[in-house]
Tab-separated table of C-alpha atoms in Angstrom:
chain	number	residue	atom	x	y	z
A	1	UNK	CA	83.799	122.312	62.608
A	2	UNK	CA	83.644	125.860	63.839
A	3	UNK	CA	84.150	129.075	61.922
A	4	UNK	CA	87.281	130.782	60.734
A	5	UNK	CA	88.610	133.362	63.325
A	6	UNK	CA	87.708	136.934	62.728
A	7	UNK	CA	90.611	139.218	61.815
A	8	UNK	CA	91.937	141.197	64.675
A	9	UNK	CA	91.626	144.934	64.458
A	10	UNK	CA	94.313	146.547	62.568
A	11	UNK	CA	95.494	148.692	65.375
A	12	UNK	CA	95.848	145.592	67.610
A	13	UNK	CA	97.839	143.810	64.826
A	14	UNK	CA	100.095	146.901	64.451
A	15	UNK	CA	100.585	147.051	68.414
A	16	UNK	CA	101.756	143.270	68.295
A	17	UNK	CA	104.119	143.759	65.347
A	18	UNK	CA	105.715	146.552	67.149
A	19	UNK	CA	105.858	144.560	70.278
A	20	UNK	CA	107.555	141.613	68.409
A	21	UNK	CA	109.988	143.878	66.692
A	22	UNK	CA	111.245	145.421	69.860
A	23	UNK	CA	111.444	141.981	71.565
A	24	UNK	CA	113.401	140.600	68.624
A	25	UNK	CA	115.612	143.576	68.433
A	26	UNK	CA	116.421	143.369	72.294
A	27	UNK	CA	117.005	139.541	71.956
A	28	UNK	CA	119.515	140.165	69.011
A	29	UNK	CA	121.339	142.721	71.170
A	30	UNK	CA	121.898	140.181	73.974
A	31	UNK	CA	119.082	140.837	76.349
A	32	UNK	CA	118.824	137.498	77.925
A	33	UNK	CA	115.224	138.252	79.330
A	34	UNK	CA	114.026	139.231	75.998
A	35	UNK	CA	115.544	136.137	74.397
A	36	UNK	CA	113.689	134.025	76.957
A	37	UNK	CA	110.423	135.690	76.206
A	38	UNK	CA	110.877	135.489	72.590
A	39	UNK	CA	111.623	131.843	72.684
A	40	UNK	CA	108.612	131.101	74.835
A	41	UNK	CA	106.515	132.904	72.148
A	42	UNK	CA	108.155	131.050	69.420
A	43	UNK	CA	107.627	127.660	71.205
A	44	UNK	CA	103.874	128.457	71.591
A	45	UNK	CA	103.457	129.174	68.014
A	46	UNK	CA	105.549	126.292	66.796
A	47	UNK	CA	103.814	123.838	68.909
A	48	UNK	CA	100.214	124.929	68.011
A	49	UNK	CA	101.291	124.656	64.380
A	50	UNK	CA	103.041	121.215	64.818
A	51	UNK	CA	99.929	119.799	66.648
A	52	UNK	CA	97.678	120.904	63.872
A	53	UNK	CA	99.884	119.441	61.150
A	54	UNK	CA	100.969	116.259	62.864
A	55	UNK	CA	97.896	115.136	64.903
A	56	UNK	CA	97.304	111.957	62.969
A	57	UNK	CA	100.956	110.638	63.407
A	58	UNK	CA	102.035	108.147	66.067
A	59	UNK	CA	102.820	109.804	69.380
A	60	UNK	CA	101.732	113.185	68.081
A	61	UNK	CA	102.087	115.086	71.223
A	62	UNK	CA	105.690	113.978	71.750
A	63	UNK	CA	106.443	114.693	67.964
A	64	UNK	CA	104.950	118.006	68.154
A	65	UNK	CA	107.020	118.943	71.189
A	66	UNK	CA	110.084	117.839	69.600
A	67	UNK	CA	109.459	119.825	66.332
A	68	UNK	CA	108.646	122.923	68.627
A	69	UNK	CA	112.040	122.415	70.221
A	70	UNK	CA	113.658	122.171	66.911
A	71	UNK	CA	112.055	125.353	65.724
A	72	UNK	CA	113.252	127.180	68.803
A	73	UNK	CA	116.779	126.115	68.257
A	74	UNK	CA	116.720	127.091	64.531
A	75	UNK	CA	115.240	130.572	65.472
A	76	UNK	CA	117.862	130.965	68.240
A	77	UNK	CA	120.604	130.067	65.698
A	78	UNK	CA	119.192	132.353	62.899
A	79	UNK	CA	118.424	135.289	65.229
A	80	UNK	CA	121.823	137.165	64.991
A	81	UNK	CA	121.403	137.218	61.267
A	82	UNK	CA	117.682	137.727	61.095
A	83	UNK	CA	116.572	140.845	59.072
A	84	UNK	CA	112.876	141.684	59.174
A	85	UNK	CA	112.715	143.275	55.562
A	86	UNK	CA	109.096	143.871	55.980
A	87	UNK	CA	108.021	140.379	56.965
A	88	UNK	CA	106.699	140.068	60.434
A	89	UNK	CA	108.642	137.823	62.812
A	90	UNK	CA	105.779	135.252	63.124
A	91	UNK	CA	105.936	134.745	59.349
A	92	UNK	CA	109.708	133.871	59.812
A	93	UNK	CA	108.911	131.353	62.542
A	94	UNK	CA	106.141	129.651	60.594
A	95	UNK	CA	108.521	129.245	57.488
A	96	UNK	CA	110.980	127.401	59.898
A	97	UNK	CA	108.259	125.468	61.430
A	98	UNK	CA	106.749	124.327	58.093
A	99	UNK	CA	110.262	123.028	57.085
A	100	UNK	CA	110.494	121.236	60.429
A	101	UNK	CA	107.165	119.594	60.176
A	102	UNK	CA	107.946	118.492	56.751
A	103	UNK	CA	110.965	116.863	57.992
A	104	UNK	CA	109.226	115.041	60.691
A	105	UNK	CA	106.569	113.990	58.228
A	106	UNK	CA	109.326	112.408	56.104
A	107	UNK	CA	110.797	110.678	59.026
A	108	UNK	CA	107.394	109.213	60.017
A	109	UNK	CA	106.417	108.353	56.441
A	110	UNK	CA	106.960	104.536	56.927
A	111	UNK	CA	105.197	104.303	60.218
A	112	UNK	CA	101.460	103.475	60.701
A	113	UNK	CA	99.043	106.407	61.047
A	114	UNK	CA	97.103	106.567	64.321
A	115	UNK	CA	95.080	109.163	65.729
A	116	UNK	CA	96.602	110.890	68.974
A	117	UNK	CA	93.489	113.011	69.928
A	118	UNK	CA	93.138	114.816	73.206
A	119	UNK	CA	89.645	115.402	74.414
A	120	UNK	CA	88.016	118.765	74.127
A	121	UNK	CA	88.266	121.427	76.567
A	122	UNK	CA	84.952	121.344	78.378
A	123	UNK	CA	83.344	124.435	80.115
A	124	UNK	CA	84.628	125.085	83.622
A	125	UNK	CA	82.711	122.746	85.988
A	126	UNK	CA	81.724	120.227	83.526
A	127	UNK	CA	83.371	116.838	83.572
A	128	UNK	CA	83.455	115.028	80.262
A	129	UNK	CA	82.017	111.511	80.101
A	130	UNK	CA	83.810	108.406	78.416
A	131	UNK	CA	81.075	108.820	75.715
A	132	UNK	CA	81.735	112.601	75.279
A	133	UNK	CA	85.513	111.668	74.820
A	134	UNK	CA	84.860	108.970	72.389
A	135	UNK	CA	82.618	111.111	70.223
A	136	UNK	CA	85.064	113.964	70.351
A	137	UNK	CA	87.909	111.767	69.481
A	138	UNK	CA	85.922	110.294	66.474
A	139	UNK	CA	84.946	113.782	65.272
A	140	UNK	CA	88.659	114.966	65.320
A	141	UNK	CA	89.915	111.863	63.614
A	142	UNK	CA	87.156	112.210	61.039
A	143	UNK	CA	88.051	115.862	60.383
A	144	UNK	CA	91.856	115.036	60.110
A	145	UNK	CA	90.963	112.429	57.488
A	146	UNK	CA	89.004	114.740	55.357
A	147	UNK	CA	91.478	117.552	55.873
A	148	UNK	CA	94.153	115.296	54.426
A	149	UNK	CA	92.232	114.821	51.213
A	150	UNK	CA	92.542	118.681	50.513
A	151	UNK	CA	95.431	119.956	48.534
A	152	UNK	CA	98.562	121.042	50.329
A	153	UNK	CA	97.837	124.756	49.888
A	154	UNK	CA	94.118	124.246	51.156
A	155	UNK	CA	95.422	122.386	54.179
A	156	UNK	CA	98.059	125.059	54.934
A	157	UNK	CA	95.640	127.937	54.829
A	158	UNK	CA	92.971	126.236	57.029
A	159	UNK	CA	95.760	125.338	59.566
A	160	UNK	CA	97.151	128.822	59.685
A	161	UNK	CA	93.773	130.607	59.636
A	162	UNK	CA	91.554	128.158	61.708
A	163	UNK	CA	93.812	126.007	63.908
A	164	UNK	CA	96.567	128.571	64.549
A	165	UNK	CA	94.371	131.728	64.485
A	166	UNK	CA	96.556	134.012	62.208
A	167	UNK	CA	94.749	136.895	60.421
A	168	UNK	CA	94.615	136.990	56.670
A	169	UNK	CA	97.497	139.329	56.514
A	170	UNK	CA	99.686	137.182	58.853
A	171	UNK	CA	98.838	134.135	56.704
A	172	UNK	CA	99.657	136.119	53.565
A	173	UNK	CA	103.102	136.912	55.077
A	174	UNK	CA	103.675	133.233	55.874
A	175	UNK	CA	102.532	132.066	52.414
A	176	UNK	CA	104.215	134.816	50.440
A	177	UNK	CA	100.678	135.931	49.146
A	178	UNK	CA	98.142	138.747	49.758
A	179	UNK	CA	95.368	138.917	52.247
A	180	UNK	CA	92.755	138.900	49.397
A	181	UNK	CA	94.280	135.748	47.790
A	182	UNK	CA	94.387	134.242	51.329
A	183	UNK	CA	90.600	134.837	51.803
A	184	UNK	CA	89.740	133.465	48.332
A	185	UNK	CA	91.857	130.427	49.061
A	186	UNK	CA	90.373	129.845	52.475
A	187	UNK	CA	86.743	130.250	51.076
A	188	UNK	CA	87.472	127.402	48.486
A	189	UNK	CA	89.198	125.271	51.025
A	190	UNK	CA	86.318	125.545	53.475
A	191	UNK	CA	83.879	124.850	50.556
A	192	UNK	CA	85.905	121.640	49.660
A	193	UNK	CA	86.184	120.710	53.176
A	194	UNK	CA	82.301	120.926	53.795
A	195	UNK	CA	81.552	119.106	50.541
A	196	UNK	CA	83.935	116.171	51.641
A	197	UNK	CA	82.835	116.163	55.115
A	198	UNK	CA	78.901	115.850	53.960
A	199	UNK	CA	79.794	112.677	51.643
A	200	UNK	CA	81.791	110.855	54.426
């Protein structure tokens, strides 16, 4: 399943927050280049999050791309009125993404659940075999099935920390919590996931 990502050093987090703040400010002031760069960043964040949340839905790739586009449009619309208020821009993006993903899940609620799984990224020079692809798809499908049995809070913290790669502080900003509480929640979520994985 892979371990949780290590927190990035505090100075690197601070540098990126400063860069995001500068980019956001320039985009709000009408800098077209900054706006394009910001929206590209938003699209990457939203798409990664949507793929993690919608991976078991029919046509998950297309659905995730649609959600990412909707998040970009929502951010663009909200940008003139955006006020940081001590919350990093990424937290603002993920809150919008969470709402858009929930909308997509409600819209898909009546459809059958199928796995739309892409094969793993193999090391350069190695070509995956059909057997590798089947095993990887089966493992990914099983992981998604087990993950779906966890509470919504446990799913969210694992997606943000492991799938998306946010730090504990960034995850806390998204969830309106504290880094310490996020670490405790993540520990409990991983323990629950491990227990359920072993009995499957």
